[in-house]
Tab-separated table of C-alpha atoms in Angstrom:
chain	number	residue	atom	x	y	z
A	81	UNK	CA	-0.014	-0.021	0.027
A	82	UNK	CA	1.716	3.370	-1.075
A	83	UNK	CA	-0.122	6.823	-0.092
A	84	UNK	CA	-1.002	9.189	-2.538
A	85	UNK	CA	0.115	13.116	-2.294
A	86	UNK	CA	-3.017	14.010	-0.652
A	87	UNK	CA	-3.337	11.199	1.778
A	88	UNK	CA	0.580	11.848	2.731
A	89	UNK	CA	-0.313	15.519	3.112
A	90	UNK	CA	-3.343	14.832	5.708
A	91	UNK	CA	-1.163	12.568	7.539
A	92	UNK	CA	1.680	14.961	8.177
A	93	UNK	CA	-0.807	17.694	9.012
A	94	UNK	CA	-2.377	15.299	11.668
A	95	UNK	CA	0.710	14.484	12.825
A	96	UNK	CA	1.857	17.899	13.483
A	97	UNK	CA	-1.038	18.129	16.039
A	98	UNK	CA	-0.701	14.901	17.662
A	99	UNK	CA	0.875	15.720	20.828
A	100	UNK	CA	-1.340	18.629	21.802
A	101	UNK	CA	-4.169	16.680	20.693
A	102	UNK	CA	-3.365	13.776	22.820
A	103	UNK	CA	-2.420	15.670	25.758
A	104	UNK	CA	-6.011	17.261	25.465
A	105	UNK	CA	-7.449	13.924	25.129
A	106	UNK	CA	-5.676	12.966	28.416
A	107	UNK	CA	-6.410	16.289	30.296
A	108	UNK	CA	-10.449	15.667	29.690
A	109	UNK	CA	-9.959	11.842	30.445
A	110	UNK	CA	-8.227	12.565	33.750
A	111	UNK	CA	-11.124	14.972	34.370
A	112	UNK	CA	-13.591	12.781	33.403
A	113	UNK	CA	-12.056	10.211	35.834
A	114	UNK	CA	-11.794	12.119	38.987
A	115	UNK	CA	-15.399	13.255	38.568
A	116	UNK	CA	-16.593	9.884	38.191
A	117	UNK	CA	-14.788	8.774	41.195
A	118	UNK	CA	-15.775	11.376	43.009
A	119	UNK	CA	-19.853	11.435	42.499
A	120	UNK	CA	-20.935	8.260	41.786
A	121	UNK	CA	-19.803	5.016	43.727
A	122	UNK	CA	-20.919	2.460	41.454
A	123	UNK	CA	-18.847	3.705	38.769
A	124	UNK	CA	-15.076	2.343	38.466
A	125	UNK	CA	-13.693	4.316	35.437
A	126	UNK	CA	-10.295	3.625	34.048
A	127	UNK	CA	-6.833	3.932	36.103
A	128	UNK	CA	-3.435	5.264	34.966
A	129	UNK	CA	-1.424	2.421	36.598
A	130	UNK	CA	1.786	3.914	38.000
A	131	UNK	CA	4.523	4.131	35.629
A	132	UNK	CA	2.092	4.152	32.368
A	133	UNK	CA	0.499	7.111	30.771
A	134	UNK	CA	-3.297	6.691	29.384
A	135	UNK	CA	-4.288	8.088	26.306
A	136	UNK	CA	-7.791	6.807	26.532
A	137	UNK	CA	-8.193	5.245	23.109
A	138	UNK	CA	-11.110	3.788	24.597
A	139	UNK	CA	-12.690	5.025	28.050
A	140	UNK	CA	-13.817	1.968	29.501
A	141	UNK	CA	-16.333	2.122	32.530
A	142	UNK	CA	-16.793	-0.738	34.959
A	143	UNK	CA	-19.961	-0.932	36.991
A	144	UNK	CA	-19.621	-1.962	40.494
A	145	UNK	CA	-21.085	-6.071	40.975
A	146	UNK	CA	-21.411	-5.271	44.554
A	147	UNK	CA	-23.631	-2.289	44.029
A	148	UNK	CA	-26.035	-4.570	42.406
A	149	UNK	CA	-26.651	-7.755	44.288
A	150	UNK	CA	-28.477	-9.769	41.395
A	151	UNK	CA	-26.798	-12.978	40.533
A	152	UNK	CA	-26.611	-11.490	36.737
A	153	UNK	CA	-24.793	-8.451	37.479
A	154	UNK	CA	-24.670	-8.101	33.382
A	155	UNK	CA	-28.521	-7.082	33.996
A	156	UNK	CA	-27.129	-3.683	35.863
A	157	UNK	CA	-24.499	-2.537	33.293
A	158	UNK	CA	-27.227	-3.570	30.583
A	159	UNK	CA	-29.936	-0.792	32.321
A	160	UNK	CA	-27.515	1.723	32.826
A	161	UNK	CA	-26.549	1.411	29.261
A	162	UNK	CA	-29.990	1.580	28.141
A	163	UNK	CA	-30.502	4.415	30.292
A	164	UNK	CA	-27.568	6.596	29.202
A	165	UNK	CA	-28.961	5.529	25.388
A	166	UNK	CA	-32.375	6.869	26.427
A	167	UNK	CA	-30.489	10.323	27.170
A	168	UNK	CA	-28.426	10.029	24.057
A	169	UNK	CA	-25.331	9.313	25.403
A	170	UNK	CA	-23.708	6.446	23.310
A	171	UNK	CA	-21.808	3.794	25.192
A	172	UNK	CA	-21.495	0.459	23.854
A	173	UNK	CA	-19.463	-3.054	23.977
A	174	UNK	CA	-16.094	-2.898	22.695
A	175	UNK	CA	-16.495	-6.898	22.128
A	176	UNK	CA	-19.916	-8.909	23.530
A	177	UNK	CA	-18.320	-12.390	23.500
A	178	UNK	CA	-14.973	-13.422	24.411
A	179	UNK	CA	-12.808	-13.791	21.164
A	180	UNK	CA	-12.757	-17.488	21.899
A	181	UNK	CA	-16.365	-17.477	21.342
A	182	UNK	CA	-16.777	-16.362	18.062
A	183	UNK	CA	-17.944	-19.038	15.386
A	184	UNK	CA	-14.311	-19.639	13.736
A	185	UNK	CA	-13.072	-20.587	17.117
A	186	UNK	CA	-16.184	-22.607	18.275
A	187	UNK	CA	-16.094	-24.603	15.232
A	188	UNK	CA	-12.464	-24.487	14.471
A	189	UNK	CA	-13.249	-23.793	10.613
A	190	UNK	CA	-10.881	-21.452	8.965
A	191	UNK	CA	-8.881	-22.393	6.288
A	192	UNK	CA	-10.319	-26.146	5.230
A	193	UNK	CA	-8.858	-29.239	6.013
A	194	UNK	CA	-8.745	-28.241	10.115
A	195	UNK	CA	-5.979	-25.730	9.739
A	196	UNK	CA	-4.971	-24.148	11.720
A	197	UNK	CA	-5.750	-26.244	14.633
A	198	UNK	CA	-5.013	-29.362	13.058
A	199	UNK	CA	-1.207	-28.203	12.995
A	200	UNK	CA	-0.838	-28.284	16.497
A	201	UNK	CA	-1.408	-31.459	19.031
A	202	UNK	CA	-2.307	-29.093	22.163
A	203	UNK	CA	-6.224	-28.297	21.442
A	204	UNK	CA	-6.859	-24.968	22.974
A	205	UNK	CA	-9.508	-24.544	25.069
A	206	UNK	CA	-12.259	-22.436	23.351
A	207	UNK	CA	-15.084	-22.600	26.147
A	208	UNK	CA	-15.848	-18.941	26.939
A	209	UNK	CA	-15.855	-20.085	30.337
A	210	UNK	CA	-12.208	-20.993	30.469
A	211	UNK	CA	-11.763	-16.582	30.026
A	212	UNK	CA	-13.637	-15.238	33.590
A	213	UNK	CA	-12.022	-11.989	32.985
A	214	UNK	CA	-12.974	-11.549	29.605
A	215	UNK	CA	-16.648	-12.309	30.696
A	216	UNK	CA	-16.350	-9.765	33.536
A	217	UNK	CA	-15.365	-7.394	31.208
A	218	UNK	CA	-18.409	-7.903	29.051
A	219	UNK	CA	-20.490	-8.173	31.990
A	220	UNK	CA	-19.800	-5.284	33.941
A	221	UNK	CA	-18.348	-2.531	31.300
A	222	UNK	CA	-19.043	-0.316	28.654
A	223	UNK	CA	-17.035	2.169	26.484
A	224	UNK	CA	-17.964	5.768	25.823
A	225	UNK	CA	-19.017	7.067	22.762
A	226	UNK	CA	-20.099	5.412	19.541
A	227	UNK	CA	-18.297	3.248	17.071
A	228	UNK	CA	-15.416	5.377	15.493
A	229	UNK	CA	-15.769	7.981	17.858
A	230	UNK	CA	-13.116	7.036	20.129
A	231	UNK	CA	-11.386	8.919	21.713
A	232	UNK	CA	-12.676	12.081	19.799
A	233	UNK	CA	-15.757	12.642	22.009
A	234	UNK	CA	-13.381	13.560	24.571
A	235	UNK	CA	-12.454	16.518	22.502
A	236	UNK	CA	-15.928	17.888	21.679
A	237	UNK	CA	-16.464	20.555	24.379
A	238	UNK	CA	-19.597	19.999	26.520
A	239	UNK	CA	-19.743	15.984	25.937
A	240	UNK	CA	-18.193	15.189	29.034
A	241	UNK	CA	-20.278	17.275	30.884
A	242	UNK	CA	-23.520	15.440	29.526
A	243	UNK	CA	-22.054	12.216	30.416
A	244	UNK	CA	-21.789	13.607	33.850
A	245	UNK	CA	-25.308	14.878	33.511
A	246	UNK	CA	-26.512	11.227	32.527
A	247	UNK	CA	-24.739	9.633	35.264
A	248	UNK	CA	-26.284	11.904	37.564
A	249	UNK	CA	-29.614	11.529	36.835
A	250	UNK	CA	-28.946	7.403	36.869
A	251	UNK	CA	-27.597	8.037	40.303
A	252	UNK	CA	-30.742	10.170	41.235
A	253	UNK	CA	-33.213	7.406	39.984
A	254	UNK	CA	-31.239	4.203	40.995
A	255	UNK	CA	-34.042	2.596	42.779
A	256	UNK	CA	-35.642	2.509	39.317
A	257	UNK	CA	-33.111	1.532	37.235
A	258	UNK	CA	-32.472	-1.405	39.773
A	259	UNK	CA	-36.044	-1.958	39.310
A	260	UNK	CA	-35.878	-2.083	35.277
A	261	UNK	CA	-32.493	-4.312	35.531
A	262	UNK	CA	-34.718	-6.839	37.744
A	263	UNK	CA	-37.630	-6.732	34.995
A	264	UNK	CA	-34.699	-7.022	31.743
A	265	UNK	CA	-34.882	-9.957	29.695
A	266	UNK	CA	-31.150	-10.699	29.983
A	267	UNK	CA	-28.744	-13.519	29.257
A	268	UNK	CA	-25.379	-13.497	30.091
A	269	UNK	CA	-22.821	-14.450	26.694
């Protein structure tokens, strides 16, 4: 693949702004994290581990399963997701099933003749229950923004404030959210 001159010029223009845009995304992401931590105990925002720097490619938030005691804690995530969607605030899954649960892995049909699986005597376990961490992420987290919007939504003035208003509205109506969650026709992956 070779870029044409117009594509190359656009790439150079974007690269010149890269550091300032990244800094703005980080500043806004850190602000959102601090506000969510301070105001909503049922929201677990992303954290920057020591000796790391987040760029918030995806701003993934987790909903505390200890806050909602139903045995299917994904119901709580789904109820919050529906409430935010009703407010016009996009949130989504990045994946809705562990990669191991995708059909190509479940059926082991890719290139024909059992390839690539027939090349290895040690067969992988693709049962999604073997990946509890991935299932926890699917059940209890959402990514802010619509498809292809990450991390641009952090750059739009007023967007973070709208999300905070949406979370506040949920917080003020938590009994209704939990009642709604309990009535959902929800199935874990």
